[in-house]
Amino acid sequence: MNWGLIGASTIASEHMIGAIRANSGHDVVSVLSSSPTRGKEYAAKRGITASTTSLDDILNGSDIDAVYISTTNEKHLPQAMAAIAAGKHVLCEKPLAMTVADAATMVRAAQDSGIVLATNHHLRNAGSHLAIRNLITTGRLGEVLSIRIFHAVMLPEHLRGWRIDNPLAGGGVIPDIVVHDADTVRFYLGEDPADVVAQELSGAMGVDVEDSVMSVWTTPSGVTVQTHESFTHPFAGSGIEVHGTKGSVIARNVMTQQPVGDILLRTASGEKSIEYSLHNLYERSVSKFAIAVTGDGQPAATGVDGLKSLAVAEAVKKAAVTGQRTTVDYGGY
C-alpha cells in the first residue's frame, strides 16, 4: 500500500514512517502539513515524494490507499471522515476523537463504507504486554483481583506545546495517557471498565489543562484498577502490576514506545523472569492493519477499541471535575 501522512508529526518521523516502510510493499508517498515550508522540509528529509497543505490533494490521489492521521486531536474527526468518504483506509492516533460521540460517528462511517478504521494504540502491540496478557488468559495468575498502573512521566519539552496549553486541541494528560492505560486494561481482561473515581491536578507546568491524575476503576467481574498518569514526574518510571489468586505480575518500564522493560512472575513456587519478543511495536501495528485491509482479521486496535479507551478517559475527566463516581458511557458499543 501507498500511504499519505495527515500531519507532519514527531511520532510519524520517529516511529511510523520507518514502521510503514519496514512492511514489504508499503511506502509513504505524501505528507500534509499546515505549513508549506515545513511540509517540504519534512518530506525532503524523509524521502517522501510530495508534500501539500491541502487535505483534498492527499485524498484525491489515486496512488494513496491508506492514511495515517497524527494531527492534534480536534482535527481527527473531520480528517478521518473525509478520508473514509474518499475510500481511504484510516490508521488514526489516539485519542480517536475529542468525544465518544465523535468517535462513534467515525466508526459507523467506516463500517458503512467497508473501510478499515484502526486506532494506533501501540502498547497492545508490545511483546511485553502480549506476554502479560498470555499469563492472564492461560490462567497462570488465577482469578485477577486488581491491576495497578504507574504511568507518571516527565513530558519531553519537544512534545509539550498544545498538550499542556490547549484544551481545545485535546491537551492534557487524560486524553494523552489515560487512553493508553484504558486500552491496556481492556486488552488484558477482555472487558470494559464500568465506573471510575478520580482526582486531577494542574498548574505544575503553568498550564490550564490537567497535568496529573489518579483514578480507580472497577470492572463488571470485580477487578479493581488503580492508575496514576502525569506529565510532571521525572524519576518515577513506568510500570504495571496484575495481581491474581495464583500469582502476580510485576512489570517495570513497559509503558513505553520501545520494546524494553522487565517482567517478573511471582507465585507460590517463587519468582521467575518472563522473556518476551523484542519486536518493534509500530511495525506490528502497521502489519496487523495491512492484513485487515486485505480482509483477513482485524487491526491490533480497532476503531471501537479507540472509542472505548476514549470513553474511559471521558469518565475519568468527569469524575475528577465533579468529584463523583462516574459510570463509563460507551455510546452503545
Tab-separated table of C-alpha atoms in Angstrom:
chain	number	residue	atom	x	y	z
A	1	MET	CA	0.000	0.000	0.000
A	2	ASN	CA	0.949	3.608	-0.528
A	3	TRP	CA	0.335	5.837	2.486
A	4	GLY	CA	-0.373	9.504	2.985
A	5	LEU	CA	0.547	11.182	6.247
A	6	ILE	CA	-2.077	13.573	7.565
A	7	GLY	CA	0.149	15.531	9.907
A	8	ALA	CA	3.898	16.179	9.703
A	9	SER	CA	4.263	14.969	13.261
A	10	THR	CA	7.039	13.885	15.583
A	11	ILE	CA	5.529	10.434	16.093
A	12	ALA	CA	5.351	9.914	12.339
A	13	SER	CA	9.006	10.851	11.877
A	14	GLU	CA	10.302	8.969	14.924
A	15	HIS	CA	8.224	5.814	14.594
A	16	MET	CA	5.595	5.481	11.886
A	17	ILE	CA	7.433	6.236	8.642
A	18	GLY	CA	10.020	3.599	9.459
A	19	ALA	CA	7.335	1.144	10.579
A	20	ILE	CA	5.369	1.587	7.357
A	21	ARG	CA	8.451	1.107	5.189
A	22	ALA	CA	9.547	-1.914	7.215
A	23	ASN	CA	6.448	-3.724	5.916
A	24	SER	CA	7.192	-5.074	2.443
A	25	GLY	CA	5.392	-3.250	-0.342
A	26	HIS	CA	4.462	-0.242	1.801
A	27	ASP	CA	5.695	3.324	1.366
A	28	VAL	CA	4.867	6.881	2.406
A	29	VAL	CA	4.312	8.973	-0.715
A	30	SER	CA	2.788	12.233	0.541
A	31	VAL	CA	2.526	14.322	3.705
A	32	LEU	CA	0.058	17.004	4.752
A	33	SER	CA	1.297	19.954	6.799
A	34	SER	CA	-0.362	23.245	7.672
A	35	SER	CA	2.900	24.959	6.713
A	36	PRO	CA	4.122	24.628	3.105
A	37	THR	CA	7.724	25.306	4.157
A	38	ARG	CA	7.665	22.792	6.995
A	39	GLY	CA	5.916	20.246	4.773
A	40	LYS	CA	8.541	20.484	2.041
A	41	GLU	CA	11.404	20.255	4.516
A	42	TYR	CA	9.771	17.338	6.325
A	43	ALA	CA	9.203	15.437	3.074
A	44	ALA	CA	12.688	16.090	1.706
A	45	LYS	CA	14.390	14.972	4.910
A	46	ARG	CA	12.445	11.700	4.979
A	47	GLY	CA	12.415	10.782	1.305
A	48	ILE	CA	8.708	11.477	0.806
A	49	THR	CA	7.853	12.391	-2.772
A	50	ALA	CA	5.158	15.008	-2.202
A	51	SER	CA	4.003	17.481	0.416
A	52	THR	CA	0.838	19.553	0.495
A	53	THR	CA	-1.238	21.849	2.667
A	54	SER	CA	-4.471	20.529	1.120
A	55	LEU	CA	-6.300	17.523	2.544
A	56	ASP	CA	-8.027	17.102	-0.814
A	57	ASP	CA	-4.665	16.666	-2.532
A	58	ILE	CA	-3.930	13.594	-0.448
A	59	LEU	CA	-7.432	12.143	-0.503
A	60	ASN	CA	-7.939	12.640	-4.232
A	61	GLY	CA	-4.662	10.917	-5.087
A	62	SER	CA	-5.370	7.583	-6.741
A	63	ASP	CA	-1.917	6.369	-5.694
A	64	ILE	CA	-2.771	6.537	-1.958
A	65	ASP	CA	-4.514	3.574	-0.356
A	66	ALA	CA	-4.383	4.497	3.331
A	67	VAL	CA	-3.739	7.476	5.574
A	68	TYR	CA	-2.120	7.797	8.956
A	69	ILE	CA	-3.618	10.653	10.993
A	70	SER	CA	-1.433	12.212	13.680
A	71	THR	CA	-2.664	15.798	13.832
A	72	THR	CA	-3.929	17.436	17.019
A	73	ASN	CA	-6.940	15.694	18.480
A	74	GLU	CA	-9.664	18.122	17.423
A	75	LYS	CA	-8.802	17.504	13.748
A	76	HIS	CA	-9.188	13.716	13.846
A	77	LEU	CA	-12.945	13.650	13.227
A	78	PRO	CA	-13.145	15.854	10.115
A	79	GLN	CA	-9.968	14.413	8.611
A	80	ALA	CA	-10.968	10.804	9.215
A	81	MET	CA	-14.478	11.385	7.891
A	82	ALA	CA	-13.072	12.965	4.729
A	83	ALA	CA	-10.660	10.060	4.281
A	84	ILE	CA	-13.423	7.491	4.740
A	85	ALA	CA	-15.613	9.329	2.220
A	86	ALA	CA	-12.690	9.226	-0.230
A	87	GLY	CA	-12.347	5.461	0.196
A	88	LYS	CA	-9.033	5.559	2.090
A	89	HIS	CA	-8.341	3.185	4.952
A	90	VAL	CA	-7.512	5.030	8.184
A	91	LEU	CA	-4.989	4.410	10.945
A	92	CYS	CA	-5.581	7.186	13.478
A	93	GLU	CA	-3.637	8.252	16.523
A	94	LYS	CA	-5.236	8.148	19.921
A	95	PRO	CA	-7.445	9.523	21.239
A	96	LEU	CA	-9.590	8.630	18.267
A	97	ALA	CA	-11.622	11.829	18.637
A	98	MET	CA	-12.484	14.560	21.136
A	99	THR	CA	-15.670	12.831	22.325
A	100	VAL	CA	-17.162	9.352	22.312
A	101	ALA	CA	-19.999	10.653	20.137
A	102	ASP	CA	-17.490	11.826	17.515
A	103	ALA	CA	-15.645	8.507	17.695
A	104	ALA	CA	-18.927	6.670	17.154
A	105	THR	CA	-19.573	8.786	14.069
A	106	MET	CA	-16.191	7.730	12.671
A	107	VAL	CA	-16.761	4.060	13.491
A	108	ARG	CA	-20.212	3.976	11.868
A	109	ALA	CA	-18.977	5.761	8.745
A	110	ALA	CA	-16.134	3.281	8.307
A	111	GLN	CA	-18.421	0.302	8.859
A	112	ASP	CA	-20.978	1.617	6.360
A	113	SER	CA	-18.254	2.241	3.758
A	114	GLY	CA	-16.335	-1.009	4.182
A	115	ILE	CA	-13.258	0.958	5.277
A	116	VAL	CA	-10.754	-0.261	7.869
A	117	LEU	CA	-10.559	2.227	10.741
A	118	ALA	CA	-7.904	1.465	13.349
A	119	THR	CA	-6.543	3.217	16.428
A	120	ASN	CA	-2.772	3.378	16.846
A	121	HIS	CA	-2.683	2.048	20.413
A	122	HIS	CA	0.942	0.967	20.443
A	123	LEU	CA	1.146	-0.690	23.871
A	124	ARG	CA	-1.026	-3.679	22.947
A	125	ASN	CA	1.485	-4.373	20.177
A	126	ALA	CA	4.423	-4.674	22.587
A	127	GLY	CA	5.945	-8.074	23.268
A	128	SER	CA	5.855	-7.267	26.984
A	129	HIS	CA	2.111	-6.653	27.063
A	130	LEU	CA	1.394	-9.617	24.806
A	131	ALA	CA	3.329	-11.780	27.274
A	132	ILE	CA	1.445	-10.384	30.284
A	133	ARG	CA	-1.879	-10.919	28.551
A	134	ASN	CA	-0.875	-14.503	27.823
A	135	LEU	CA	-0.122	-15.100	31.519
A	136	ILE	CA	-3.609	-13.834	32.353
A	137	THR	CA	-5.549	-15.689	29.647
A	138	THR	CA	-3.775	-19.003	30.275
A	139	GLY	CA	-4.669	-18.870	33.967
A	140	ARG	CA	-1.159	-18.501	35.352
A	141	LEU	CA	-2.381	-15.761	37.703
A	142	GLY	CA	-5.671	-17.426	38.613
A	143	GLU	CA	-8.602	-15.054	39.052
A	144	VAL	CA	-7.451	-11.462	38.513
A	145	LEU	CA	-8.127	-9.324	41.577
A	146	SER	CA	-6.514	-5.978	40.820
A	147	ILE	CA	-4.291	-4.005	38.458
A	148	ARG	CA	-2.033	-1.063	39.269
A	149	ILE	CA	-0.632	1.171	36.537
A	150	PHE	CA	2.235	3.626	37.000
A	151	HIS	CA	2.355	5.969	34.018
A	152	ALA	CA	3.671	9.178	35.541
A	153	VAL	CA	6.435	10.614	33.361
A	154	MET	CA	8.139	13.915	32.577
A	155	LEU	CA	6.745	15.085	29.268
A	156	PRO	CA	9.726	15.927	26.998
A	157	GLU	CA	9.978	19.590	26.071
A	158	HIS	CA	9.655	18.935	22.332
A	159	LEU	CA	6.275	17.245	22.928
A	160	ARG	CA	4.744	19.953	25.096
A	161	GLY	CA	3.138	22.783	23.149
A	162	TRP	CA	-0.570	22.035	22.622
A	163	ARG	CA	-0.501	19.098	25.060
A	164	ILE	CA	-0.083	21.456	28.019
A	165	ASP	CA	-1.696	24.725	26.902
A	166	ASN	CA	-4.574	23.977	24.549
A	167	PRO	CA	-7.655	22.164	25.866
A	168	LEU	CA	-9.496	22.919	22.615
A	169	ALA	CA	-6.933	20.772	20.758
A	170	GLY	CA	-7.305	17.935	23.253
A	171	GLY	CA	-4.442	18.835	25.538
A	172	GLY	CA	-3.994	17.358	28.999
A	173	VAL	CA	-2.702	14.127	30.483
A	174	ILE	CA	-6.109	12.411	30.485
A	175	PRO	CA	-6.622	12.293	26.698
A	176	ASP	CA	-2.908	11.755	26.176
A	177	ILE	CA	-2.102	8.930	28.602
A	178	VAL	CA	-5.264	7.632	30.317
A	179	VAL	CA	-6.454	6.292	26.960
A	180	HIS	CA	-3.291	4.144	26.730
A	181	ASP	CA	-3.900	2.656	30.155
A	182	ALA	CA	-7.584	2.070	29.474
A	183	ASP	CA	-6.754	0.231	26.266
A	184	THR	CA	-4.129	-1.874	28.021
A	185	VAL	CA	-6.570	-2.931	30.753
A	186	ARG	CA	-9.230	-3.806	28.169
A	187	PHE	CA	-6.617	-5.757	26.185
A	188	TYR	CA	-5.610	-7.743	29.263
A	189	LEU	CA	-9.039	-8.506	30.652
A	190	GLY	CA	-11.312	-8.623	27.618
A	191	GLU	CA	-13.879	-6.494	29.470
A	192	ASP	CA	-14.681	-2.822	29.816
A	193	PRO	CA	-14.282	-0.742	32.996
A	194	ALA	CA	-17.703	0.058	34.408
A	195	ASP	CA	-17.211	3.092	36.660
A	196	VAL	CA	-14.451	5.342	37.963
A	197	VAL	CA	-13.496	7.810	40.669
A	198	ALA	CA	-10.675	10.282	40.070
A	199	GLN	CA	-8.767	13.356	41.175
A	200	GLU	CA	-6.692	15.615	38.917
A	201	LEU	CA	-4.113	18.356	39.414
A	202	SER	CA	-2.959	21.188	37.157
A	203	GLY	CA	-0.525	24.056	37.270
A	204	ALA	CA	2.772	22.274	37.881
A	205	MET	CA	3.815	23.207	34.349
A	206	GLY	CA	1.995	26.537	34.440
A	207	VAL	CA	-0.852	25.203	32.326
A	208	ASP	CA	-4.646	25.304	32.308
A	209	VAL	CA	-5.136	21.624	31.466
A	210	GLU	CA	-4.669	18.769	33.925
A	211	ASP	CA	-1.075	17.536	34.139
A	212	SER	CA	-1.579	14.774	36.733
A	213	VAL	CA	-4.442	12.435	37.570
A	214	MET	CA	-5.065	9.424	39.780
A	215	SER	CA	-8.110	7.215	39.369
A	216	VAL	CA	-9.682	3.954	40.470
A	217	TRP	CA	-11.859	1.882	38.147
A	218	THR	CA	-13.999	-1.187	38.654
A	219	THR	CA	-14.913	-3.800	36.057
A	220	PRO	CA	-18.030	-5.971	35.771
A	221	SER	CA	-16.083	-9.013	37.007
A	222	GLY	CA	-14.934	-7.127	40.108
A	223	VAL	CA	-11.346	-6.270	39.173
A	224	THR	CA	-10.132	-3.023	40.763
A	225	VAL	CA	-7.804	-0.877	38.656
A	226	GLN	CA	-5.647	1.890	40.132
A	227	THR	CA	-3.855	4.311	37.788
A	228	HIS	CA	-1.501	7.264	38.035
A	229	GLU	CA	-0.768	9.383	34.967
A	230	SER	CA	1.298	12.561	34.907
A	231	PHE	CA	3.407	14.888	32.768
A	232	THR	CA	5.465	16.105	35.732
A	233	HIS	CA	7.370	13.121	37.239
A	234	PRO	CA	10.997	12.925	36.023
A	235	PHE	CA	12.114	9.897	38.044
A	236	ALA	CA	9.007	7.789	38.724
A	237	GLY	CA	9.473	5.242	35.969
A	238	SER	CA	6.537	3.392	34.476
A	239	GLY	CA	5.072	0.010	35.150
A	240	ILE	CA	2.074	-2.233	35.586
A	241	GLU	CA	1.148	-4.865	38.144
A	242	VAL	CA	-1.513	-7.545	37.784
A	243	HIS	CA	-2.438	-9.433	40.942
A	244	GLY	CA	-4.397	-12.687	40.962
A	245	THR	CA	-5.324	-15.551	43.255
A	246	LYS	CA	-2.464	-17.739	41.994
A	247	GLY	CA	0.188	-15.198	41.134
A	248	SER	CA	1.244	-11.636	40.444
A	249	VAL	CA	2.987	-9.984	37.524
A	250	ILE	CA	5.229	-7.021	38.267
A	251	ALA	CA	6.408	-5.243	35.120
A	252	ARG	CA	8.647	-2.182	35.091
A	253	ASN	CA	9.406	0.359	32.344
A	254	VAL	CA	6.974	-1.281	29.911
A	255	MET	CA	4.603	1.672	29.364
A	256	THR	CA	6.754	2.967	26.536
A	257	GLN	CA	7.164	3.140	22.782
A	258	GLN	CA	10.238	0.929	22.863
A	259	PRO	CA	10.446	-2.882	23.320
A	260	VAL	CA	12.031	-2.612	26.754
A	261	GLY	CA	11.303	-3.371	30.399
A	262	ASP	CA	11.352	-6.249	32.851
A	263	ILE	CA	8.556	-8.678	33.743
A	264	LEU	CA	8.573	-10.708	36.951
A	265	LEU	CA	6.073	-13.503	37.678
A	266	ARG	CA	5.630	-14.210	41.393
A	267	THR	CA	3.788	-17.377	42.532
A	268	ALA	CA	3.898	-19.878	45.392
A	269	SER	CA	6.824	-21.500	43.586
A	270	GLY	CA	8.892	-18.321	43.768
A	271	GLU	CA	9.846	-15.603	41.306
A	272	LYS	CA	10.559	-16.025	37.617
A	273	SER	CA	11.679	-13.543	34.961
A	274	ILE	CA	9.434	-13.618	31.909
A	275	GLU	CA	11.039	-13.279	28.494
A	276	TYR	CA	9.167	-11.706	25.595
A	277	SER	CA	9.548	-10.737	21.957
A	278	LEU	CA	11.535	-7.550	21.287
A	279	HIS	CA	9.815	-6.706	18.002
A	280	ASN	CA	9.061	-3.108	17.001
A	281	LEU	CA	5.651	-2.074	18.345
A	282	TYR	CA	4.714	0.131	15.426
A	283	GLU	CA	5.794	-2.325	12.762
A	284	ARG	CA	3.384	-4.842	14.267
A	285	SER	CA	0.607	-2.229	14.322
A	286	VAL	CA	1.109	-1.475	10.627
A	287	SER	CA	1.350	-5.174	9.760
A	288	LYS	CA	-1.927	-6.006	11.526
A	289	PHE	CA	-3.588	-3.035	9.836
A	290	ALA	CA	-2.360	-4.104	6.397
A	291	ILE	CA	-3.620	-7.660	6.919
A	292	ALA	CA	-7.025	-6.295	7.957
A	293	VAL	CA	-7.218	-4.244	4.766
A	294	THR	CA	-6.934	-7.493	2.779
A	295	GLY	CA	-9.997	-8.772	4.636
A	296	ASP	CA	-8.087	-11.195	6.837
A	297	GLY	CA	-8.657	-10.410	10.517
A	298	GLN	CA	-8.763	-7.176	12.489
A	299	PRO	CA	-6.261	-4.387	13.211
A	300	ALA	CA	-4.421	-4.637	16.513
A	301	ALA	CA	-6.760	-1.950	17.863
A	302	THR	CA	-9.981	-1.237	16.006
A	303	GLY	CA	-11.991	1.956	15.872
A	304	VAL	CA	-14.247	0.519	18.568
A	305	ASP	CA	-11.186	-0.091	20.747
A	306	GLY	CA	-10.277	3.564	20.302
A	307	LEU	CA	-13.823	4.629	21.152
A	308	LYS	CA	-13.827	2.563	24.338
A	309	SER	CA	-10.463	3.796	25.610
A	310	LEU	CA	-11.721	7.335	24.999
A	311	ALA	CA	-14.911	6.554	26.929
A	312	VAL	CA	-12.862	5.587	29.985
A	313	ALA	CA	-10.835	8.794	29.689
A	314	GLU	CA	-14.041	10.842	29.427
A	315	ALA	CA	-15.346	9.204	32.595
A	316	VAL	CA	-12.056	9.879	34.411
A	317	LYS	CA	-12.258	13.550	33.444
A	318	LYS	CA	-15.889	13.842	34.533
A	319	ALA	CA	-15.191	12.084	37.833
A	320	ALA	CA	-12.197	14.348	38.506
A	321	VAL	CA	-14.178	17.513	37.782
A	322	THR	CA	-17.343	16.548	39.675
A	323	GLY	CA	-15.776	14.572	42.498
A	324	GLN	CA	-18.410	11.902	41.912
A	325	ARG	CA	-18.229	8.237	40.949
A	326	THR	CA	-18.923	8.155	37.213
A	327	THR	CA	-20.325	5.389	35.041
A	328	VAL	CA	-18.397	4.860	31.796
A	329	ASP	CA	-20.642	5.590	28.792
A	330	TYR	CA	-19.581	3.634	25.723
A	331	GLY	CA	-22.157	5.225	23.455
A	332	GLY	CA	-23.946	1.964	22.796
A	333	TYR	CA	-20.798	-0.003	21.847
